[in-house]
CSV table of C-alpha atoms in Angstrom, one decimal:
chain,number,residue,atom,x,y,z
A,1,UNK,CA,0.0,0.0,0.0
A,2,UNK,CA,3.1,2.3,0.1
A,3,UNK,CA,2.6,3.3,-3.5
A,4,UNK,CA,-0.6,5.1,-2.4
A,5,UNK,CA,1.3,7.5,-0.1
A,6,UNK,CA,2.2,10.1,-2.8
A,7,UNK,CA,-1.4,10.5,-3.8
A,8,UNK,CA,-2.5,10.9,-0.2
A,9,UNK,CA,0.2,13.5,0.5
A,10,UNK,CA,-0.6,15.5,-2.6
A,11,UNK,CA,-4.3,15.9,-1.6
A,12,UNK,CA,-4.9,19.2,0.2
A,13,UNK,CA,-6.0,18.9,3.8
A,14,UNK,CA,-9.6,19.8,4.2
A,15,UNK,CA,-10.3,23.1,6.1
A,16,UNK,CA,-11.5,22.5,9.6
A,17,UNK,CA,-15.2,23.0,10.2
A,18,UNK,CA,-16.3,25.9,12.5
A,19,UNK,CA,-16.5,25.1,16.2
A,20,UNK,CA,-18.2,26.7,19.1
A,21,UNK,CA,-14.9,28.6,19.8
A,22,UNK,CA,-14.9,30.1,16.3
A,23,UNK,CA,-18.7,30.8,16.2
A,24,UNK,CA,-19.1,32.4,19.7
A,25,UNK,CA,-17.2,35.6,18.8
A,26,UNK,CA,-19.9,36.3,16.1
A,27,UNK,CA,-22.6,36.6,18.7
A,28,UNK,CA,-22.0,40.2,19.9
A,29,UNK,CA,-21.3,41.9,16.5
A,30,UNK,CA,-24.3,40.0,15.0
A,31,UNK,CA,-26.6,41.2,17.8
A,32,UNK,CA,-25.4,44.8,17.4
A,33,UNK,CA,-25.6,44.8,13.6
A,34,UNK,CA,-29.1,43.2,13.6
A,35,UNK,CA,-30.4,45.8,16.1
A,36,UNK,CA,-28.8,48.7,14.3
A,37,UNK,CA,-30.2,47.5,11.0
A,38,UNK,CA,-33.7,47.5,12.5
A,39,UNK,CA,-33.3,50.9,14.0
A,40,UNK,CA,-32.3,52.4,10.7
A,41,UNK,CA,-35.4,50.9,9.1
A,42,UNK,CA,-37.7,52.0,11.9
A,43,UNK,CA,-36.2,55.5,11.8
A,44,UNK,CA,-36.7,55.9,8.1
A,45,UNK,CA,-40.3,54.6,8.4
A,46,UNK,CA,-41.0,57.0,11.3
A,47,UNK,CA,-39.7,60.0,9.5
A,48,UNK,CA,-41.6,59.0,6.3
A,49,UNK,CA,-44.8,58.6,8.3
A,50,UNK,CA,-44.5,62.0,9.9
A,51,UNK,CA,-43.8,63.6,6.5
A,52,UNK,CA,-46.7,61.7,5.0
A,53,UNK,CA,-49.0,63.2,7.7
A,54,UNK,CA,-48.0,66.6,6.7
A,55,UNK,CA,-48.1,66.0,2.9
A,56,UNK,CA,-51.4,64.2,2.9
A,57,UNK,CA,-53.1,65.7,5.9
A,58,UNK,CA,-51.9,69.0,7.2
A,59,UNK,CA,-51.0,70.6,3.9
A,60,UNK,CA,-54.2,69.8,1.9
A,61,UNK,CA,-56.3,70.7,4.9
A,62,UNK,CA,-54.6,74.1,5.1
A,63,UNK,CA,-55.1,74.6,1.4
A,64,UNK,CA,-58.8,73.5,1.5
A,65,UNK,CA,-58.1,70.7,-0.9
A,66,UNK,CA,-59.4,67.1,-0.5
A,67,UNK,CA,-56.7,64.9,1.0
A,68,UNK,CA,-57.0,62.2,-1.6
A,69,UNK,CA,-58.8,64.2,-4.3
A,70,UNK,CA,-57.7,63.6,-7.9
A,71,UNK,CA,-56.1,67.0,-8.0
A,72,UNK,CA,-54.1,66.5,-4.9
A,73,UNK,CA,-52.9,63.0,-5.9
A,74,UNK,CA,-51.6,64.3,-9.2
A,75,UNK,CA,-50.0,67.4,-7.7
A,76,UNK,CA,-48.4,65.5,-4.8
A,77,UNK,CA,-46.9,62.6,-6.9
A,78,UNK,CA,-45.6,65.1,-9.5
A,79,UNK,CA,-44.0,67.2,-6.7
A,80,UNK,CA,-42.5,64.1,-5.2
A,81,UNK,CA,-41.0,63.3,-8.5
A,82,UNK,CA,-39.5,66.8,-8.8
A,83,UNK,CA,-38.0,66.6,-5.2
A,84,UNK,CA,-36.6,63.1,-5.7
A,85,UNK,CA,-35.2,64.1,-9.1
A,86,UNK,CA,-33.4,67.1,-7.8
A,87,UNK,CA,-31.9,65.2,-4.9
A,88,UNK,CA,-30.8,62.4,-7.3
A,89,UNK,CA,-29.2,64.9,-9.6
A,90,UNK,CA,-27.3,66.9,-7.0
A,91,UNK,CA,-26.3,64.6,-4.1
A,92,UNK,CA,-23.0,62.8,-3.9
A,93,UNK,CA,-23.2,59.5,-5.7
A,94,UNK,CA,-26.7,60.4,-7.2
A,95,UNK,CA,-28.4,58.4,-4.4
A,96,UNK,CA,-27.0,55.1,-5.6
A,97,UNK,CA,-27.1,53.2,-8.9
A,98,UNK,CA,-30.0,53.1,-11.3
A,99,UNK,CA,-32.7,51.3,-9.1
A,100,UNK,CA,-33.8,49.3,-12.2
A,101,UNK,CA,-30.5,47.4,-11.9
A,102,UNK,CA,-30.6,46.7,-8.2
A,103,UNK,CA,-32.1,43.8,-6.3
A,104,UNK,CA,-33.0,43.1,-2.6
A,105,UNK,CA,-29.3,42.3,-1.7
A,106,UNK,CA,-26.5,43.7,-3.8
A,107,UNK,CA,-22.8,44.4,-3.4
A,108,UNK,CA,-21.9,47.2,-0.9
A,109,UNK,CA,-22.0,50.7,-2.3
A,110,UNK,CA,-19.8,53.6,-1.0
A,111,UNK,CA,-20.9,54.9,2.4
A,112,UNK,CA,-21.0,58.5,1.1
A,113,UNK,CA,-24.0,57.5,-1.1
A,114,UNK,CA,-26.1,56.5,1.9
A,115,UNK,CA,-27.4,59.9,3.0
A,116,UNK,CA,-28.8,60.8,-0.4
A,117,UNK,CA,-30.3,57.3,-0.8
A,118,UNK,CA,-32.1,57.6,2.6
A,119,UNK,CA,-33.4,61.1,1.7
A,120,UNK,CA,-35.0,60.0,-1.6
A,121,UNK,CA,-36.4,56.9,0.1
A,122,UNK,CA,-38.1,59.0,2.7
A,123,UNK,CA,-39.5,61.3,0.1
A,124,UNK,CA,-40.8,58.4,-2.0
A,125,UNK,CA,-42.4,56.6,0.9
A,126,UNK,CA,-44.1,59.8,2.2
A,127,UNK,CA,-45.1,61.0,-1.3
A,128,UNK,CA,-47.2,58.0,-2.2
A,129,UNK,CA,-44.8,56.2,-4.6
A,130,UNK,CA,-45.7,52.5,-5.1
A,131,UNK,CA,-42.4,51.2,-3.8
A,132,UNK,CA,-41.4,49.7,-0.5
A,133,UNK,CA,-38.3,50.5,1.7
A,134,UNK,CA,-36.7,47.1,1.4
A,135,UNK,CA,-34.1,47.6,-1.3
A,136,UNK,CA,-32.7,51.0,-0.3
A,137,UNK,CA,-32.7,50.2,3.4
A,138,UNK,CA,-30.9,46.9,2.8
A,139,UNK,CA,-28.4,48.7,0.6
A,140,UNK,CA,-27.8,51.4,3.2
A,141,UNK,CA,-27.3,49.0,6.0
A,142,UNK,CA,-25.0,46.8,4.0
A,143,UNK,CA,-22.9,49.8,2.9
A,144,UNK,CA,-22.5,51.2,6.5
A,145,UNK,CA,-21.9,47.8,8.1
A,146,UNK,CA,-19.3,46.8,5.5
A,147,UNK,CA,-17.5,50.1,5.9
A,148,UNK,CA,-17.5,50.1,9.7
A,149,UNK,CA,-16.7,46.3,9.9
A,150,UNK,CA,-13.7,46.7,7.6
A,151,UNK,CA,-12.5,49.6,9.8
A,152,UNK,CA,-13.0,47.8,13.1
A,153,UNK,CA,-11.9,44.3,12.1
A,154,UNK,CA,-9.9,44.4,8.9
A,155,UNK,CA,-8.9,40.7,9.3
A,156,UNK,CA,-12.5,39.4,9.3
A,157,UNK,CA,-13.9,38.1,6.0
A,158,UNK,CA,-15.5,40.9,4.0
A,159,UNK,CA,-18.5,38.6,3.3
A,160,UNK,CA,-19.3,38.4,7.0
A,161,UNK,CA,-20.3,42.1,7.3
A,162,UNK,CA,-22.3,41.8,4.1
A,163,UNK,CA,-24.3,38.8,5.3
A,164,UNK,CA,-24.9,40.1,8.8
A,165,UNK,CA,-26.3,43.5,7.6
A,166,UNK,CA,-28.5,41.8,4.9
A,167,UNK,CA,-29.8,39.3,7.4
A,168,UNK,CA,-30.5,41.9,10.1
A,169,UNK,CA,-32.4,44.1,7.7
A,170,UNK,CA,-34.5,41.3,6.2
A,171,UNK,CA,-35.3,40.1,9.6
A,172,UNK,CA,-36.4,43.6,10.6
A,173,UNK,CA,-38.4,44.1,7.4
A,174,UNK,CA,-40.5,40.9,7.8
A,175,UNK,CA,-40.5,40.7,11.6
A,176,UNK,CA,-39.0,37.3,11.7
A,177,UNK,CA,-35.5,35.7,11.2
A,178,UNK,CA,-37.1,33.0,9.1
A,179,UNK,CA,-37.3,35.3,6.1
A,180,UNK,CA,-33.6,36.1,6.3
A,181,UNK,CA,-32.7,32.5,6.6
A,182,UNK,CA,-34.7,31.6,3.5
A,183,UNK,CA,-33.2,34.4,1.4
A,184,UNK,CA,-29.6,33.6,2.5
A,185,UNK,CA,-30.0,29.9,2.2
A,186,UNK,CA,-30.3,30.3,-1.6
A,187,UNK,CA,-27.0,32.2,-1.5
A,188,UNK,CA,-25.0,30.4,1.2
A,189,UNK,CA,-25.9,26.9,0.2
A,190,UNK,CA,-23.8,27.2,-3.0
A,191,UNK,CA,-20.9,29.1,-1.4
A,192,UNK,CA,-17.8,27.0,-0.9
A,193,UNK,CA,-16.2,26.7,2.5
A,194,UNK,CA,-16.0,24.4,5.5
A,195,UNK,CA,-19.0,23.7,7.8
A,196,UNK,CA,-22.6,23.0,7.3
A,197,UNK,CA,-25.2,25.4,6.2
A,198,UNK,CA,-26.2,26.1,9.8
A,199,UNK,CA,-22.6,27.0,10.6
A,200,UNK,CA,-22.7,29.5,7.8
A,201,UNK,CA,-26.1,30.8,9.0
A,202,UNK,CA,-25.1,31.1,12.6
A,203,UNK,CA,-24.1,34.8,12.6
A,204,UNK,CA,-26.8,35.9,10.1
A,205,UNK,CA,-29.5,34.2,12.1
A,206,UNK,CA,-28.5,36.0,15.2
A,207,UNK,CA,-28.5,39.3,13.3
A,208,UNK,CA,-31.9,38.5,11.8
A,209,UNK,CA,-33.3,37.5,15.2
A,210,UNK,CA,-32.0,40.7,16.7
A,211,UNK,CA,-33.5,42.8,13.9
A,212,UNK,CA,-36.8,41.0,14.1
A,213,UNK,CA,-37.0,41.4,17.9
A,214,UNK,CA,-36.3,45.1,17.8
A,215,UNK,CA,-39.0,45.6,15.2
A,216,UNK,CA,-41.4,43.5,17.2
A,217,UNK,CA,-40.8,45.4,20.4
A,218,UNK,CA,-40.9,48.8,18.9
A,219,UNK,CA,-43.4,48.6,16.0
A,220,UNK,CA,-45.4,45.5,16.7
A,221,UNK,CA,-45.8,44.5,13.1
A,222,UNK,CA,-48.6,42.1,12.1
A,223,UNK,CA,-48.7,40.5,8.7
A,224,UNK,CA,-51.8,38.3,9.3
A,225,UNK,CA,-54.6,40.0,7.3
A,226,UNK,CA,-57.4,38.6,9.5
A,227,UNK,CA,-59.3,37.3,6.5
A,228,UNK,CA,-62.3,35.0,7.1
A,229,UNK,CA,-61.0,31.7,8.5
A,230,UNK,CA,-59.9,29.1,6.0
A,231,UNK,CA,-62.5,26.2,6.3
A,232,UNK,CA,-60.2,23.4,5.3
A,233,UNK,CA,-58.9,21.9,2.0
A,234,UNK,CA,-61.3,20.7,-0.6
A,235,UNK,CA,-60.7,19.5,-4.2
A,236,UNK,CA,-62.1,22.8,-5.4
A,237,UNK,CA,-59.4,24.6,-3.4
A,238,UNK,CA,-56.7,22.6,-5.2
A,239,UNK,CA,-58.2,23.6,-8.6
A,240,UNK,CA,-58.4,27.2,-7.5
A,241,UNK,CA,-54.8,27.2,-6.3
A,242,UNK,CA,-53.5,25.6,-9.6
A,243,UNK,CA,-55.3,28.3,-11.6
A,244,UNK,CA,-54.7,31.5,-9.5
A,245,UNK,CA,-51.0,31.1,-8.8
A,246,UNK,CA,-50.0,30.6,-12.5
A,247,UNK,CA,-52.3,33.4,-13.6
A,248,UNK,CA,-50.7,35.7,-11.0
A,249,UNK,CA,-47.3,34.7,-12.2
A,250,UNK,CA,-48.2,35.3,-15.8
A,251,UNK,CA,-49.5,38.8,-14.9
A,252,UNK,CA,-46.3,39.6,-13.0
A,253,UNK,CA,-44.3,38.2,-15.9
A,254,UNK,CA,-46.0,40.6,-18.3
A,255,UNK,CA,-44.7,43.5,-16.2
A,256,UNK,CA,-41.2,42.0,-16.2
A,257,UNK,CA,-41.3,41.8,-20.0
A,258,UNK,CA,-42.5,45.4,-20.2
A,259,UNK,CA,-39.9,46.6,-17.7
A,260,UNK,CA,-36.9,47.2,-20.1
A,261,UNK,CA,-39.1,49.0,-22.6
A,262,UNK,CA,-40.6,51.3,-20.0
A,263,UNK,CA,-37.1,51.9,-18.5
A,264,UNK,CA,-35.7,52.8,-21.9
A,265,UNK,CA,-38.5,55.2,-22.5
A,266,UNK,CA,-37.7,57.2,-19.4
A,267,UNK,CA,-34.0,57.0,-20.1
A,268,UNK,CA,-34.6,58.7,-23.4
A,269,UNK,CA,-35.7,61.8,-21.5
A,270,UNK,CA,-32.1,62.3,-20.8
A,271,UNK,CA,-32.2,63.9,-17.4
A,272,UNK,CA,-33.1,62.4,-14.0
A,273,UNK,CA,-35.2,65.4,-12.9
A,274,UNK,CA,-37.3,65.2,-16.0
A,275,UNK,CA,-37.5,61.4,-16.0
A,276,UNK,CA,-38.5,61.1,-12.3
A,277,UNK,CA,-40.9,64.0,-12.5
A,278,UNK,CA,-42.6,62.5,-15.5
A,279,UNK,CA,-42.8,59.2,-13.6
A,280,UNK,CA,-44.4,61.0,-10.7
A,281,UNK,CA,-47.0,62.6,-12.9
A,282,UNK,CA,-47.9,59.2,-14.4
A,283,UNK,CA,-48.1,57.7,-10.9
A,284,UNK,CA,-50.5,60.6,-9.9
A,285,UNK,CA,-52.7,59.8,-12.9
A,286,UNK,CA,-52.7,56.1,-12.1
A,287,UNK,CA,-53.6,57.0,-8.5
A,288,UNK,CA,-56.5,59.1,-9.7
A,289,UNK,CA,-57.6,56.1,-11.8
A,290,UNK,CA,-57.2,53.3,-9.2
A,291,UNK,CA,-58.0,55.3,-6.1
A,292,UNK,CA,-55.9,56.2,-3.0
A,293,UNK,CA,-55.6,52.5,-2.0
A,294,UNK,CA,-53.2,52.1,-5.0
A,295,UNK,CA,-50.7,54.6,-3.6
A,296,UNK,CA,-47.8,54.1,-1.2
A,297,UNK,CA,-45.9,50.9,-0.5
A,298,UNK,CA,-49.2,48.9,0.1
A,299,UNK,CA,-48.9,47.3,3.5
A,300,UNK,CA,-51.6,49.4,5.3
A,301,UNK,CA,-53.7,49.5,2.1
A,302,UNK,CA,-53.6,45.7,1.9
A,303,UNK,CA,-55.2,45.5,5.4
A,304,UNK,CA,-58.0,47.8,4.3
A,305,UNK,CA,-58.8,45.5,1.4
A,306,UNK,CA,-58.6,42.4,3.6
A,307,UNK,CA,-60.9,43.9,6.2
A,308,UNK,CA,-63.8,43.8,3.8
A,309,UNK,CA,-63.3,41.2,1.1
A,310,UNK,CA,-66.9,41.7,0.0
A,311,UNK,CA,-66.7,45.5,-0.1
A,312,UNK,CA,-65.6,45.8,-3.7
A,313,UNK,CA,-66.8,44.3,-7.0
A,314,UNK,CA,-64.6,42.0,-9.1
A,315,UNK,CA,-64.2,44.9,-11.5
A,316,UNK,CA,-62.9,47.2,-8.8
A,317,UNK,CA,-60.4,44.5,-7.5
A,318,UNK,CA,-59.3,43.9,-11.1
A,319,UNK,CA,-58.8,47.7,-11.7
A,320,UNK,CA,-56.7,48.0,-8.5
A,321,UNK,CA,-54.6,45.0,-9.5
A,322,UNK,CA,-53.7,46.4,-12.9
A,323,UNK,CA,-53.2,50.0,-11.6
A,324,UNK,CA,-51.0,48.9,-8.8
A,325,UNK,CA,-48.9,46.7,-11.0
A,326,UNK,CA,-48.6,49.5,-13.5
A,327,UNK,CA,-47.6,51.9,-10.7
A,328,UNK,CA,-44.9,49.5,-9.5
A,329,UNK,CA,-43.6,49.2,-13.1
A,330,UNK,CA,-43.4,53.0,-13.6
A,331,UNK,CA,-41.9,53.7,-10.2
A,332,UNK,CA,-39.2,51.1,-10.6
A,333,UNK,CA,-38.4,52.1,-14.1
A,334,UNK,CA,-38.3,55.9,-13.9
A,335,UNK,CA,-35.7,56.3,-11.2
A,336,UNK,CA,-37.5,56.3,-7.8
A,337,UNK,CA,-35.6,54.4,-5.2
A,338,UNK,CA,-37.5,51.6,-3.5
A,339,UNK,CA,-38.3,47.9,-3.3
A,340,UNK,CA,-40.8,45.8,-5.3
A,341,UNK,CA,-41.8,43.2,-2.7
A,342,UNK,CA,-44.4,45.1,-0.7
A,343,UNK,CA,-46.3,46.7,-3.6
A,344,UNK,CA,-46.3,43.3,-5.3
A,345,UNK,CA,-48.0,41.9,-2.2
A,346,UNK,CA,-50.8,44.4,-2.7
A,347,UNK,CA,-51.1,43.3,-6.4
A,348,UNK,CA,-51.4,39.7,-5.3
A,349,UNK,CA,-54.0,40.4,-2.6
A,350,UNK,CA,-56.2,42.4,-4.9
A,351,UNK,CA,-55.9,39.7,-7.6
A,352,UNK,CA,-56.8,37.0,-5.0
A,353,UNK,CA,-59.8,38.9,-3.8
A,354,UNK,CA,-60.8,39.5,-7.4
A,355,UNK,CA,-60.9,35.7,-7.9
A,356,UNK,CA,-63.1,35.4,-4.8
A,357,UNK,CA,-65.5,38.1,-6.1
A,358,UNK,CA,-65.7,36.3,-9.5
A,359,UNK,CA,-66.1,32.8,-8.0
A,360,UNK,CA,-67.4,33.0,-4.4
A,361,UNK,CA,-66.5,29.4,-3.9
A,362,UNK,CA,-62.8,30.5,-3.9
A,363,UNK,CA,-62.1,31.2,-0.2
A,364,UNK,CA,-60.6,34.7,0.3
A,365,UNK,CA,-57.6,33.5,2.2
A,366,UNK,CA,-56.8,30.9,-0.5
A,367,UNK,CA,-57.2,33.4,-3.3
A,368,UNK,CA,-54.9,35.9,-1.5
A,369,UNK,CA,-52.0,33.6,-0.7
A,370,UNK,CA,-52.0,32.1,-4.2
A,371,UNK,CA,-52.1,35.6,-5.9
A,372,UNK,CA,-49.3,36.8,-3.7
A,373,UNK,CA,-47.2,33.7,-4.4
A,374,UNK,CA,-47.5,34.0,-8.1
A,375,UNK,CA,-46.8,37.7,-8.3
A,376,UNK,CA,-43.7,37.4,-6.0
A,377,UNK,CA,-42.3,34.5,-7.9
A,378,UNK,CA,-42.5,36.5,-11.1
A,379,UNK,CA,-41.1,39.8,-9.6
A,380,UNK,CA,-38.4,38.3,-7.3
A,381,UNK,CA,-37.7,34.9,-8.6
A,382,UNK,CA,-37.0,33.8,-5.0
A,383,UNK,CA,-39.1,30.7,-4.3
A,384,UNK,CA,-38.6,30.4,-0.5
A,385,UNK,CA,-39.3,34.1,0.1
A,386,UNK,CA,-42.4,34.0,-2.0
A,387,UNK,CA,-43.7,31.0,-0.2
A,388,UNK,CA,-43.0,32.4,3.2
A,389,UNK,CA,-44.5,35.9,2.4
A,390,UNK,CA,-47.7,34.3,1.0
A,391,UNK,CA,-48.0,31.9,3.9
A,392,UNK,CA,-47.7,34.5,6.7
A,393,UNK,CA,-50.6,36.5,5.3
A,394,UNK,CA,-53.1,33.8,6.5
A,395,UNK,CA,-52.4,32.3,9.9
A,396,UNK,CA,-53.5,28.8,8.9
A,397,UNK,CA,-51.0,26.0,8.3
A,398,UNK,CA,-53.6,24.2,6.1
A,399,UNK,CA,-52.9,26.5,3.2
A,400,UNK,CA,-49.2,25.6,3.2
A,401,UNK,CA,-49.6,22.3,1.3
A,402,UNK,CA,-51.7,24.0,-1.3
A,403,UNK,CA,-49.2,26.8,-1.7
A,404,UNK,CA,-46.3,24.3,-2.2
A,405,UNK,CA,-48.3,22.5,-4.9
A,406,UNK,CA,-49.4,25.8,-6.5
A,407,UNK,CA,-45.8,27.1,-6.6
A,408,UNK,CA,-44.9,24.3,-9.1
A,409,UNK,CA,-46.9,25.4,-12.1
A,410,UNK,CA,-46.3,29.1,-11.2
A,411,UNK,CA,-42.6,28.4,-11.3
A,412,UNK,CA,-42.9,26.8,-14.7
A,413,UNK,CA,-44.4,30.0,-15.9
A,414,UNK,CA,-41.6,32.2,-14.7
A,415,UNK,CA,-38.4,30.1,-14.7
A,416,UNK,CA,-35.9,31.2,-17.4
A,417,UNK,CA,-37.9,34.4,-18.1
A,418,UNK,CA,-36.8,38.0,-17.6
A,419,UNK,CA,-36.8,39.4,-14.0
A,420,UNK,CA,-38.0,42.9,-13.0
A,421,UNK,CA,-34.3,43.9,-12.9
A,422,UNK,CA,-31.9,45.0,-15.6
A,423,UNK,CA,-28.2,44.9,-16.3
A,424,UNK,CA,-26.3,48.1,-16.5
A,425,UNK,CA,-26.7,48.0,-20.3
A,426,UNK,CA,-30.5,47.9,-20.0
A,427,UNK,CA,-30.9,44.3,-20.9
A,428,UNK,CA,-33.1,42.1,-18.6
A,429,UNK,CA,-31.7,39.6,-16.2
A,430,UNK,CA,-33.0,36.1,-16.4
């Protein structure tokens, strides 16, 4: 057996797996980063809410204009576009890269870009733009954490600070570390290195848990829409799930196909102030068409819809579905900074309630979760996150099996197709 020795000695020794001694030092920085990420999110949300009260309450009341009148919606969205465009044009780093090219978690940007990015995010959230805070807040937290982490501990892996900030922010956004674990699992599972997936997730899960706990203690978020109770699974429910989820996915995919063309149209305007102002005007017109519920990021408005599933006709739900999806498309393409997940949830909820209004046998909760699942699969192309987000909207584990089955045909619709995200040259990602 001596002839085997050269082959054995030439093989590289495997790297040791992490141990408790190597993982324990991650606890304190993970807790601090997760809590800080949540505080940034909560601070931006609070400032945006206060400004929203002025723009949509104090100011129109002082002017004697209806708070959500057609005139005020058009004026306010256009003015928001002007303000955001001016900031993007003049601040350092232009408030980050073209938002059409960014996703939920991207490579760290320069820290000097963060102030301008946060300013335009607050303006968009307060002004009624159909985008959420998730993309810019994650980008800001990743940039700041990466910069501070490299200063404080230059010997630590650069990817550590990236993953801790992303996990802490996602945990804070969704109020649970499970969302962060699902998002990062798709990334970390394929990353080479010693140790199991749980070893790699140890620090990020702590950060996500800290972010989620801070959010829960301060803001008390609730994602359950309190829809009528799900009465149990029937054969008709399976049929409904297999229809609604792929239809929702196809609707979202239509927006993804339109995205590069809409983005190119705004780009041809040649100036960020002109492009974003025009986008704001179009958003105001869409708001006038769809009503005030189709404004803003959509989380509070979704709860209004869910509180009265019988309160609108199928036509009204369909109109809100199309208008909100168009508003998401315009806002993401013209240059407003923001995320696509939360407004996409509104689209899915409105579509699901439209299905219930058309076919009363479709239970509202089932229609909603399948609609949200299909739309999110098309917009994000993240299967675990889409399943999780849809499932938490209805606090009933019985819908989970149907969701998992419905995800399969919906995934066949979207896989290999363009995302609602572009490369720097304007071509769609797939």
